[in-house]
Short mmCIF file of C-alpha atoms in Angstrom, two decimals:
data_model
loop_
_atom_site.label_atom_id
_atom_site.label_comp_id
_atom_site.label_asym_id
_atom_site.label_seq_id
_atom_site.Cartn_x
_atom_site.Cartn_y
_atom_site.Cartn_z
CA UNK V 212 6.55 -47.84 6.60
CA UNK V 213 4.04 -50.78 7.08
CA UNK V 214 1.18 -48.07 7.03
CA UNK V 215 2.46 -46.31 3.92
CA UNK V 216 2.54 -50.02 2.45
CA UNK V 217 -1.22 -50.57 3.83
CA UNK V 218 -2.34 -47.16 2.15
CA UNK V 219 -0.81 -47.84 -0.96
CA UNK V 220 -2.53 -51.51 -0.78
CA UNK V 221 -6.05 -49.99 0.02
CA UNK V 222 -5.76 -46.97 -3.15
CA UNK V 223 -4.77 -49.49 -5.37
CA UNK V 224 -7.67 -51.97 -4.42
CA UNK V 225 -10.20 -48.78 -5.06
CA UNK V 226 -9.11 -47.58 -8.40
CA UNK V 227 -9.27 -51.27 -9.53
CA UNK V 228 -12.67 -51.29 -8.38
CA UNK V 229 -13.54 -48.25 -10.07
CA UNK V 230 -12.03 -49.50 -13.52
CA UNK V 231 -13.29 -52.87 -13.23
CA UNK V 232 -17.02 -51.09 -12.20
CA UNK V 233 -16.68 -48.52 -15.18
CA UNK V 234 -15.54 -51.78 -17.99
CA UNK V 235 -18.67 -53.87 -16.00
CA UNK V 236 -21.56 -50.69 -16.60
CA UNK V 237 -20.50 -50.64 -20.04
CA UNK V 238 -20.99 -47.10 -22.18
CA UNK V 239 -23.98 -45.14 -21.26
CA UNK V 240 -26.98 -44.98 -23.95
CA UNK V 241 -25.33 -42.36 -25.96
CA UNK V 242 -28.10 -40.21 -27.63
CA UNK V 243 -25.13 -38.76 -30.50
CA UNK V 244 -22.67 -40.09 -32.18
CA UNK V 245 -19.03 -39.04 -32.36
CA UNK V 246 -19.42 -36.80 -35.13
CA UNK V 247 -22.62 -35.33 -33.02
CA UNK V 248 -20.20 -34.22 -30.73
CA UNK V 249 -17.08 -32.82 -33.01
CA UNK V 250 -19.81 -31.27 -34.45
CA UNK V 251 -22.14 -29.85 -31.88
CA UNK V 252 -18.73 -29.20 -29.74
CA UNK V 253 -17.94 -26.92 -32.32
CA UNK V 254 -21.29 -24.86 -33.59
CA UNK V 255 -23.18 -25.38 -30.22
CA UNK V 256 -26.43 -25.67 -31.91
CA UNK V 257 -27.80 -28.25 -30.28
CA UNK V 258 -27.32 -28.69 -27.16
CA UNK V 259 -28.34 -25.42 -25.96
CA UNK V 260 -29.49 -23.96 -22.40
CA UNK V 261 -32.03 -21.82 -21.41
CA UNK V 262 -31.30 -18.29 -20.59
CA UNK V 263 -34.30 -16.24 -19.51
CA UNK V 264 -36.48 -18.10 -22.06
CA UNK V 265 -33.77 -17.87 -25.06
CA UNK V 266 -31.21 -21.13 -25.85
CA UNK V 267 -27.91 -19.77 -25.51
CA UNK V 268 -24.63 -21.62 -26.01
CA UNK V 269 -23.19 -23.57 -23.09
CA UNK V 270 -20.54 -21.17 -23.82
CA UNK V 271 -22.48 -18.21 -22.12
CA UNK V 272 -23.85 -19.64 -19.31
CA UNK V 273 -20.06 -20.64 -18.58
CA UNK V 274 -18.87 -16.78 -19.25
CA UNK V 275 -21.95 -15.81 -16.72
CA UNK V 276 -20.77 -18.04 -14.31
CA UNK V 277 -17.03 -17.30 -14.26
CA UNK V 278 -17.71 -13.58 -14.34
CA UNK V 279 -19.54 -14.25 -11.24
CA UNK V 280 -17.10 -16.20 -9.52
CA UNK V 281 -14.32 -13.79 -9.85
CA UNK V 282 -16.82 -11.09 -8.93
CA UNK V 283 -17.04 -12.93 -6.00
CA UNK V 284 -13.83 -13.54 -5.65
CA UNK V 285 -12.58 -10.28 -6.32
CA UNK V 286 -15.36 -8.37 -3.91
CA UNK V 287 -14.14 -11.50 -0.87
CA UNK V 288 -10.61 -10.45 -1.25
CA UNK V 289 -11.49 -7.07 -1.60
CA UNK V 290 -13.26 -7.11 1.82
CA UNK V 291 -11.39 -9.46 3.88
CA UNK V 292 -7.90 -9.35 2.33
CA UNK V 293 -6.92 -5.73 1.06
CA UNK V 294 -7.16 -4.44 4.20
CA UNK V 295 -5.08 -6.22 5.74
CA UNK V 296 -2.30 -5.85 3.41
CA UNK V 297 0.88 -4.80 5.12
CA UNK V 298 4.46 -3.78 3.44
CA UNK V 299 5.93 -7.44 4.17
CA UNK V 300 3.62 -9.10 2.10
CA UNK V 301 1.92 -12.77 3.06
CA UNK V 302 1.16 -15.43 0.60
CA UNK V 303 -1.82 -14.35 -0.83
CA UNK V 304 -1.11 -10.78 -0.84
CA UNK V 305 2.27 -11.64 -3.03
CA UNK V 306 -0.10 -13.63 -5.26
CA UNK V 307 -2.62 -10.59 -5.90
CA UNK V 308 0.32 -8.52 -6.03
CA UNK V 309 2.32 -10.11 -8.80
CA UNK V 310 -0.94 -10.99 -10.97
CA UNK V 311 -1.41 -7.21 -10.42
CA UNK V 312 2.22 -6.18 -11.64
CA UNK V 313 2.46 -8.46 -14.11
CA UNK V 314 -0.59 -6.94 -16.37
CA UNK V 315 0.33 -3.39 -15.03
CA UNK V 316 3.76 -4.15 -16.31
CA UNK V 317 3.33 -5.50 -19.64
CA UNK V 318 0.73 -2.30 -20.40
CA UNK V 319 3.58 -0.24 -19.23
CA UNK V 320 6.60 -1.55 -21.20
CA UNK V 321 4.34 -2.50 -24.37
CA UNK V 322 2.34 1.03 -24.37
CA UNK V 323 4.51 3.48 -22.53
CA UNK V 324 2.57 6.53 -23.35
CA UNK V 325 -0.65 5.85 -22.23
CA UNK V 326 -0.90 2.34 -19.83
CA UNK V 327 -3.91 2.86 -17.32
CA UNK V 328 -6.72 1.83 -19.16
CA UNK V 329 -5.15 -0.92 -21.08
CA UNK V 330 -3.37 -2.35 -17.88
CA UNK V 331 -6.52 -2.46 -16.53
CA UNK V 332 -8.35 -3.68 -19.27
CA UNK V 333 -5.76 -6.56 -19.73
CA UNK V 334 -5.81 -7.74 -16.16
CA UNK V 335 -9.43 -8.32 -16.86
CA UNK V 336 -8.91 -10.46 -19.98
CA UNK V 337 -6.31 -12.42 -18.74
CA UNK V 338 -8.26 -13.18 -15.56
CA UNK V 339 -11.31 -14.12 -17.49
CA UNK V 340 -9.47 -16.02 -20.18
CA UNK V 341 -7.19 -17.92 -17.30
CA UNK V 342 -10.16 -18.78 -15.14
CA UNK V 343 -12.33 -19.27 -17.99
CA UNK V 344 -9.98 -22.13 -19.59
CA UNK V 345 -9.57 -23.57 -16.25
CA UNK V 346 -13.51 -23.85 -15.91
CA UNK V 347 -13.92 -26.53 -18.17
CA UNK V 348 -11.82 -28.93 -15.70
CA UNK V 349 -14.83 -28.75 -13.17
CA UNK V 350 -16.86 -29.92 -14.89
CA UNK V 351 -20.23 -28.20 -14.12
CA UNK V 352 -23.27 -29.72 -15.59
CA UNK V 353 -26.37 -27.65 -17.23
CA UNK V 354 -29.44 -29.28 -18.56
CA UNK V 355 -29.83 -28.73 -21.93
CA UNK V 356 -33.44 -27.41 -23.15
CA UNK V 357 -34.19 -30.73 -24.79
CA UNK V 358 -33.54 -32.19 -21.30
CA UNK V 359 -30.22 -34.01 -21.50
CA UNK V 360 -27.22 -32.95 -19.44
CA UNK V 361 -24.31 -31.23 -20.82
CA UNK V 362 -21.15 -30.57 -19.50
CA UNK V 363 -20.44 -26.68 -19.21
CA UNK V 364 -16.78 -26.06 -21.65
CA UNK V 365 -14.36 -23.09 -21.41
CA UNK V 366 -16.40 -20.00 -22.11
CA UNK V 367 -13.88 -19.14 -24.84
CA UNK V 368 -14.32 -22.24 -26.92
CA UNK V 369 -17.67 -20.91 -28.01
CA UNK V 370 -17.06 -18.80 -31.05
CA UNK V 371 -19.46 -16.35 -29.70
CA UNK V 372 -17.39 -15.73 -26.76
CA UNK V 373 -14.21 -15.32 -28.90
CA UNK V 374 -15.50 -13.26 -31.48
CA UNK V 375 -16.67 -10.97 -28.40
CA UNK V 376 -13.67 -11.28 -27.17
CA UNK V 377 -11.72 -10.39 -30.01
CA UNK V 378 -13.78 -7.48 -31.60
CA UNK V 379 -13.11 -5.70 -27.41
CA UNK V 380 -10.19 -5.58 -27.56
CA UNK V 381 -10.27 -4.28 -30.71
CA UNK V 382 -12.54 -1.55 -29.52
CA UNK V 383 -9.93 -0.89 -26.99
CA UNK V 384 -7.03 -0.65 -28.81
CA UNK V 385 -9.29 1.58 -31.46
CA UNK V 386 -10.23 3.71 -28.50
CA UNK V 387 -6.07 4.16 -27.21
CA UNK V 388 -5.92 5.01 -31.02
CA UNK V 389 -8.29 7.72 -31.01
CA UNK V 390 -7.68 9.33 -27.57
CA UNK V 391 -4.35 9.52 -28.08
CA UNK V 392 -3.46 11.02 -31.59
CA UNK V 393 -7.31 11.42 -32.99
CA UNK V 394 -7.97 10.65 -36.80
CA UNK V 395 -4.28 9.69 -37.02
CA UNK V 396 -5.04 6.67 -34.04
CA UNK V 397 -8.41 5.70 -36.21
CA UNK V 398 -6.48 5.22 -39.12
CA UNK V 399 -3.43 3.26 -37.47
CA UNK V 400 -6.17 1.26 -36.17
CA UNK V 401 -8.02 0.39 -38.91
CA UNK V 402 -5.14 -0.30 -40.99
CA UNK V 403 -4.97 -3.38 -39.00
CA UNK V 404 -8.02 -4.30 -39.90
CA UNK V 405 -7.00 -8.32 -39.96
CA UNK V 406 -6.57 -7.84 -35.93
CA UNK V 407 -10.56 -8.67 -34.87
CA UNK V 408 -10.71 -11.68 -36.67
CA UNK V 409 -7.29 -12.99 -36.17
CA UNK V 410 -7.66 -12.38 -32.57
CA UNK V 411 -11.20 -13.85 -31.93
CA UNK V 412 -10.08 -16.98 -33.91
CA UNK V 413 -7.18 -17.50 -32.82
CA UNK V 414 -8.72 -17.67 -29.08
CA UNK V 415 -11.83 -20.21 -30.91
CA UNK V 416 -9.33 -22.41 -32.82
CA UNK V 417 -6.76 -22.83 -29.30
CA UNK V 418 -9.69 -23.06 -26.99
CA UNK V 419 -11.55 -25.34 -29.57
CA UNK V 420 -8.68 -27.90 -30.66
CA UNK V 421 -8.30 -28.80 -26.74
CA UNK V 422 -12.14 -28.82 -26.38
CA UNK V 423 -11.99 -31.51 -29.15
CA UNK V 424 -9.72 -34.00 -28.11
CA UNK V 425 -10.88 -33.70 -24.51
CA UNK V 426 -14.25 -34.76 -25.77
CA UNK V 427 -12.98 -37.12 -27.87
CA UNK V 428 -10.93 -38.91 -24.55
CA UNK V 429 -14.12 -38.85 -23.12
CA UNK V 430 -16.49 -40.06 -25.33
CA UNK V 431 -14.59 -43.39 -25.63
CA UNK V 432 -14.40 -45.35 -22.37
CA UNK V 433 -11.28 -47.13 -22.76
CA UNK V 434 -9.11 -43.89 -23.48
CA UNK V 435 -10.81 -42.51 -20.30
CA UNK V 436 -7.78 -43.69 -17.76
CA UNK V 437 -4.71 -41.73 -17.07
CA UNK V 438 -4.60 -40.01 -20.42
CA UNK V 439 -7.16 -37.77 -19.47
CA UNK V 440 -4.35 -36.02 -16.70
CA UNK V 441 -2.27 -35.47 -19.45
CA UNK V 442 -4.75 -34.31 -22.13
CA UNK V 443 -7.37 -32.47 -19.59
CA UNK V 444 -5.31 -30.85 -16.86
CA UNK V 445 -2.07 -30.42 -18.69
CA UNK V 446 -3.15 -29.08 -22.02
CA UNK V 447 -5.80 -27.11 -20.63
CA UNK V 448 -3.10 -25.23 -18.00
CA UNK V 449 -0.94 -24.60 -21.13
CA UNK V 450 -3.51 -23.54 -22.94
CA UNK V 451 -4.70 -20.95 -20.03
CA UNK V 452 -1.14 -19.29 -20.30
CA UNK V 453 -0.73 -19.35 -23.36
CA UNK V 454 -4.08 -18.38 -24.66
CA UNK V 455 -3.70 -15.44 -21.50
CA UNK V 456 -0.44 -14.39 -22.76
CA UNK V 457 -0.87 -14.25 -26.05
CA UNK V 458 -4.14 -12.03 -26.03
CA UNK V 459 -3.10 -9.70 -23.18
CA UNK V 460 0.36 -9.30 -24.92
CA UNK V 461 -1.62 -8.65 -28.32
CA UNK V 462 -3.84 -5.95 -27.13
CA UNK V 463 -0.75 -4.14 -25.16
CA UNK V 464 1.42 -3.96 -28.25
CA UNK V 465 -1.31 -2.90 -30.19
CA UNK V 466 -2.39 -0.64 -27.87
CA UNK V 467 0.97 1.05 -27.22
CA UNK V 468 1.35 1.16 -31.38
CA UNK V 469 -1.70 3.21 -31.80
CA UNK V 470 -1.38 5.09 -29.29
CA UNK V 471 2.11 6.67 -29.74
CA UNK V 472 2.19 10.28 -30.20
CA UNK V 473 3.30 11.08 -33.61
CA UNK V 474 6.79 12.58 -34.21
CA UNK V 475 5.06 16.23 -34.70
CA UNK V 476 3.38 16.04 -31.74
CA UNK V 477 6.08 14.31 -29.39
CA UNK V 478 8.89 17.19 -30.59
CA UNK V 479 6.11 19.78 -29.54
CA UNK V 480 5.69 18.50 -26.27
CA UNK V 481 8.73 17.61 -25.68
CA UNK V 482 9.92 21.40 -26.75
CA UNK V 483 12.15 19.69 -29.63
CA UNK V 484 14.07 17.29 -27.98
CA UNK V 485 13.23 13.71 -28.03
CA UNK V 486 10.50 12.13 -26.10
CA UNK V 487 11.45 9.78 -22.62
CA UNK V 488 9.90 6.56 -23.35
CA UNK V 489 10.61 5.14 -19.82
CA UNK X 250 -30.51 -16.13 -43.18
CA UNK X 251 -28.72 -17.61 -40.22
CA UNK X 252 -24.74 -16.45 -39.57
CA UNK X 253 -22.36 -19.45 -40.26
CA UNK X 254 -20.87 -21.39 -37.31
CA UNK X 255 -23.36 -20.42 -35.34
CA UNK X 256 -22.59 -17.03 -34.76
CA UNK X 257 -24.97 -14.99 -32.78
CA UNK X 258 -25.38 -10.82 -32.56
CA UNK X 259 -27.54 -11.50 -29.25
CA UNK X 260 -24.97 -13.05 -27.34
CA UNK X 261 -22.15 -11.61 -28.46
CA UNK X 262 -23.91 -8.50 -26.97
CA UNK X 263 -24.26 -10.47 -24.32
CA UNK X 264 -20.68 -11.46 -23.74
CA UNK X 265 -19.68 -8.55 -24.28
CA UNK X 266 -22.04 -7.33 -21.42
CA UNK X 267 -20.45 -9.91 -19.62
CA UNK X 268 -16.80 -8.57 -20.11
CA UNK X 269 -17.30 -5.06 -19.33
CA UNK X 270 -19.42 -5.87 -15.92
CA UNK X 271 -16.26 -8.00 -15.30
CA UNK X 272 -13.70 -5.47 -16.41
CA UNK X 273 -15.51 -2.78 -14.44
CA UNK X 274 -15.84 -4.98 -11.43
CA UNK X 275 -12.23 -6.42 -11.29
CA UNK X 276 -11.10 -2.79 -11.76
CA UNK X 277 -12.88 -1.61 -8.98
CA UNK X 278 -12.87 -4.50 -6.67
CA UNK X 279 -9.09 -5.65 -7.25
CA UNK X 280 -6.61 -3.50 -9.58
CA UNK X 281 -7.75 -0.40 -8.52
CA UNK X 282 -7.29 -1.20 -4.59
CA UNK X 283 -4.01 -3.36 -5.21
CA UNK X 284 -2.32 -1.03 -7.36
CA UNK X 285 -3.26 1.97 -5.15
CA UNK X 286 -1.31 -0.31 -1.93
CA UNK X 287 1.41 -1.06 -4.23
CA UNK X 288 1.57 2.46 -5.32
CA UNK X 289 1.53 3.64 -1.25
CA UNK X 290 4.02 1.21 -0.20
CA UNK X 291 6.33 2.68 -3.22
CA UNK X 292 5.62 5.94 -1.58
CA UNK X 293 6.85 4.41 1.75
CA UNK X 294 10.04 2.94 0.97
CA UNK X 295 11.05 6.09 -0.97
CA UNK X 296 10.28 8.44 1.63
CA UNK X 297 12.41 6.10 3.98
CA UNK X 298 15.09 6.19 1.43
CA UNK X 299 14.83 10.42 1.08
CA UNK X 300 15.17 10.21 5.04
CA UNK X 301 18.04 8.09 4.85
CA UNK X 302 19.83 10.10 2.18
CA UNK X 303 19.12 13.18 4.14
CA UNK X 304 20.75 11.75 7.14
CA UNK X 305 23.50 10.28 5.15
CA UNK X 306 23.87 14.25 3.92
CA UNK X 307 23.71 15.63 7.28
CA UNK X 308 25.82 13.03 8.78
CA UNK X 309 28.76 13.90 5.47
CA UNK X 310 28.24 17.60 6.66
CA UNK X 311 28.70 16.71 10.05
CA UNK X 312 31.68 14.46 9.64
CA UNK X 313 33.15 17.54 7.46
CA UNK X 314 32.23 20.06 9.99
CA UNK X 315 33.98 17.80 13.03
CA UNK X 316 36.70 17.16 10.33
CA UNK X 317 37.23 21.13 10.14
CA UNK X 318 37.18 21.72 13.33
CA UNK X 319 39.85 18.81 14.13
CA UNK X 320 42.04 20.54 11.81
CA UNK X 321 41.01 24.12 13.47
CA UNK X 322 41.39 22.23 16.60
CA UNK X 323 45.67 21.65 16.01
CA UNK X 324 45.90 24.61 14.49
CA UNK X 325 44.46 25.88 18.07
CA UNK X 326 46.88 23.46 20.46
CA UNK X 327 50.28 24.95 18.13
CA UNK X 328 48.87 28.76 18.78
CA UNK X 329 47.95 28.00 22.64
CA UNK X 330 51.53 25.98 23.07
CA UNK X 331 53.25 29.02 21.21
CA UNK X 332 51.73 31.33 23.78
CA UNK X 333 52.25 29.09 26.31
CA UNK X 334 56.00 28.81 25.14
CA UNK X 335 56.42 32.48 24.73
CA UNK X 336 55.32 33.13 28.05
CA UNK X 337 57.07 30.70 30.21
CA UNK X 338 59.79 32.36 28.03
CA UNK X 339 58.76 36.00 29.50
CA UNK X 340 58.12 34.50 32.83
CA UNK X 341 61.63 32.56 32.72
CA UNK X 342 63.03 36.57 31.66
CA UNK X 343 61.09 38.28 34.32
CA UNK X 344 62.37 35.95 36.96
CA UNK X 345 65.75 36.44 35.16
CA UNK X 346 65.51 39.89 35.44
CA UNK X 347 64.56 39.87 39.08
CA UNK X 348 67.67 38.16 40.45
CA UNK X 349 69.89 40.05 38.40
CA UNK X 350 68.40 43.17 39.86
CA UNK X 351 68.30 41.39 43.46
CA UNK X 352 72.05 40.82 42.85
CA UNK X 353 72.99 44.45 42.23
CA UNK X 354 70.87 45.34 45.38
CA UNK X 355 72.87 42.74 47.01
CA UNK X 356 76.39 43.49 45.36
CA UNK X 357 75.24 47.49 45.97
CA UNK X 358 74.23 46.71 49.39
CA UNK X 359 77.36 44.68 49.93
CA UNK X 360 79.51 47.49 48.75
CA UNK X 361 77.92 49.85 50.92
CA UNK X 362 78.40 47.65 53.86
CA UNK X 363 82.12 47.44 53.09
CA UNK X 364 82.88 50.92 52.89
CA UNK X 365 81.01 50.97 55.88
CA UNK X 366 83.18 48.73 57.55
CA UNK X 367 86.26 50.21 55.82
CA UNK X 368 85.54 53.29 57.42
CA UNK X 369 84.66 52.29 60.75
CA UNK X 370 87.67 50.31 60.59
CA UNK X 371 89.56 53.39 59.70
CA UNK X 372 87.98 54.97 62.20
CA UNK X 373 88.97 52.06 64.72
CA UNK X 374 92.63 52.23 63.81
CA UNK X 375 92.63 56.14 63.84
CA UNK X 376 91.73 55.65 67.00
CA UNK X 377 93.51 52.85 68.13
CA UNK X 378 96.74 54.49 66.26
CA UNK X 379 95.09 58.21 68.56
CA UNK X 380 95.05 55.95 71.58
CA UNK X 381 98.49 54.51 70.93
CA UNK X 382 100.01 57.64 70.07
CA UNK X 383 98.56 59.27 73.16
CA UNK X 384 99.87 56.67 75.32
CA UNK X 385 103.45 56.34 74.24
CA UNK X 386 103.41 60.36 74.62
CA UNK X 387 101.92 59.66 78.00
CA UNK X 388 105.00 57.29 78.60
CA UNK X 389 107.53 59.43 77.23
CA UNK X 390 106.34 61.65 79.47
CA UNK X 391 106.34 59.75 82.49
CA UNK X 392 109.49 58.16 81.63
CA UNK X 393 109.98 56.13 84.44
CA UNK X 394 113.88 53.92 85.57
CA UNK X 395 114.62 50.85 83.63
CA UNK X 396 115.15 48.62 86.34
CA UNK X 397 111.35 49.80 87.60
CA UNK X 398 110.16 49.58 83.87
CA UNK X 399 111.76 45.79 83.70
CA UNK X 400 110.03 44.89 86.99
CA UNK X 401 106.38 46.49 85.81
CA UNK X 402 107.20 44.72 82.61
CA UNK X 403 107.82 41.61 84.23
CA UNK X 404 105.22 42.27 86.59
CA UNK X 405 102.48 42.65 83.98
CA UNK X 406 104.10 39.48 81.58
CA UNK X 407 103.72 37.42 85.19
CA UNK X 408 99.79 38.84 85.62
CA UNK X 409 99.02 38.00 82.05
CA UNK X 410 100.24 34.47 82.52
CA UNK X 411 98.30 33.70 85.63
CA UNK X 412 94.63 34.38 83.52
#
């Protein structure tokens, strides 16, 4: 008890140190202002990085570097962990397992007639647009190409990223569409023409909104303490879910909607009676 | 003329790039592998469960086929008593039959032994009542004085009392 009282002593002695030695070293020489920041937060345009002699948008580099750390990831667990997989799964095997099902289920009950490719294709997404909203808690710095330092944000709060985002999945619901019933897909497909945009967007404006206030938290010192575990951890997990489940979900239903044989077709199949959705 | 908000062809060909290496590579590296294991332990547990409906089948045909031939089995005891039964029955008859034919031996034999004895004791008394007869003739004829007769009488009453 006395040593729980001693370590409780000695944490609360630090982190008064550390606020009293952040409020002593004052703000740093700030080289924008706030509306710099809304602003740049949102176009990118200048703070840029260099990408084999090009400026790109911090929002790239951070896409590069989370598909590379869940390549990793993925070609680790594919080498150490799948084979040793047995039928009473562990931990991390339950994990993989149930991130697995979970995609390969939702492509199955939203698109029925033709899952593999989507369920495949959503796993992906949701992986990338999980990890990808989680990045932006790390932290990572880049060095702009004017020299100044810049902390990497979520890949998908670059509208470059969403709109890329947006107009694939698109292209894969358009492609269920066509492989599956033809002209008749195309057209179901591009009847919902509204779906790029409002997809892309809707990934820029949720990713955005929390990029926004998180900068904002940070770029005034004295709202840096304990709001920042509310407003940077907690908001950005929601938003990972959320933003996951909402695109993954989109693409699936979509998917599944285009890709439904037509009544013709099913009652020809099925030799006139109805068609087994299960 | 420059794309509002910043939007750029060059790296949304680029991100795109980005996503499809990472689709292709996830697919191949994780949700191919995973769903493949899933797929095989599926397999598993529904072979186990075929196997264990089979034996559940065999052991129903089995129960029904020990069932039978409990029921065959009674319907065997009541047929092996009834023989049993009918021939203790035949036995019980046979033995029956024996003694009753022992008996007329032994009532025939009996009756042959009594006219046996009948006649030889006929033929006893004939002779006895031959012997008899012959000696009272002999006496008559040798008819001897009464006072002699009384003393031979007496004689022979007095010998037969000494024995």
């Amino acid at each position: 008890m006395k040593q729980h009282k001693k370590g409780l002593i000695v944490w609360a002695i630090v982190v008064l140190a550390l606020l009293g030695g952040a409020l002593l070293a004052g703000p740093s020489q700030r080289t924008e202002t706030v509306q710099e920041a809304m602003r740049d937060a949102v176009l990118h345009n200048v703070n840029q990085i260099g990408l084999f002699g090009k400026a790109v948008n911090p929002g790239l580099i951070s896409a590069l570097l989370v598909t590379a750390a869940l390549l990793l990831a993925a070609a680790l667990i594919r080498v150490f962990a799948v084979p040793r997989f047995r039928y009473q799964p562990g931990k991390l095997q339950l994990l993989l397992e149930e991130a697995v099902g979970l995609f390969d289920r939702m492509a199955k009950n939203s698109s029925p007639h033709r899952f593999r490719f989507v369920g495949a294709y959503i796993f992906a997404a949701g992986a990338y647009i999980f990890v990808g909203t989680l990045f932006e808690l790390l932290g990572v710095q880049a060095v702009t190409v004017h020299g100044h330092p810049v902390t990497l944000p979520a890949p998908l709060s670059d509208v470059n990223a969403a709109i890329a985002l947006g107009t694939l999945s698109y292209l894969v619901i358009l492609s269920g569409g066509v492989a599956a019933n033809g002209l008749r897909g195309l057209g179901r497909t591009l009847k919902e023409f509204s779906l790029p945009i409002s997809m892309s967007f809707r990934l820029f404006g949720a990713l955005l909104s929390g990029l926004l206030v998180t900068e904002l938290v940070y770029y005034y010192v004295s709202l840096s303490f304990v709001l920042p575990v509310v407003v940077g951890v907690l908001f950005t997990l929601l938003h990972a879910l959320i933003q996951t489940y909402v695109l993954t979900m989109l693409t699936a239903m979509y998917f599944g909607e285009v890709s439904e044989p037509s009544p013709k077709k099913a009652k020809k199949a099925s030799g006139g009676e109805k068609p087994e959705l299960s | 003329m420059p794309w509002p908000l910043n939007i750029d062809p060059q790296q949304i060909l680029l991100h795109w790039m980005n996503l499809a290496i990472l689709a292709g590579g996830l697919y191949f590296l994780l949700y191919k592998p995973v769903k493949e294991f899933m797929a095989k332990r599926e397999a598993y547990y529904k072979e186990l469960d075929g196997q264990a409906q089979d034996k559940l089948a065999r052991a129903e045909e089995l129960k029904a086929e020990y069932q039978a031939k409990l029921d065959g089995a009674g319907e065997e005891i009541r047929q092996a008593r009834a023989r049993a039964q009918q021939s203790a029955q035949q036995s019980a008859q046979e033995q029956l039959d024996q003694a009753q034919e022992q008996a007329n031996q032994i009532v025939a034999h009996a009756h042959v032994e009594a006219e046996r004895v009948r006649e030889q004791g006929l033929r006893d008394s004939q002779q006895e009542l031959r012997r008899l007869a012959e000696e009272a003739t002999r006496r008559l004829a040798l008819r001897q004085d009464p006072f002699d007769q009384f003393l031979d009488l007496a004689e022979g009453g007095k010998r037969n009392e000494s024995r």
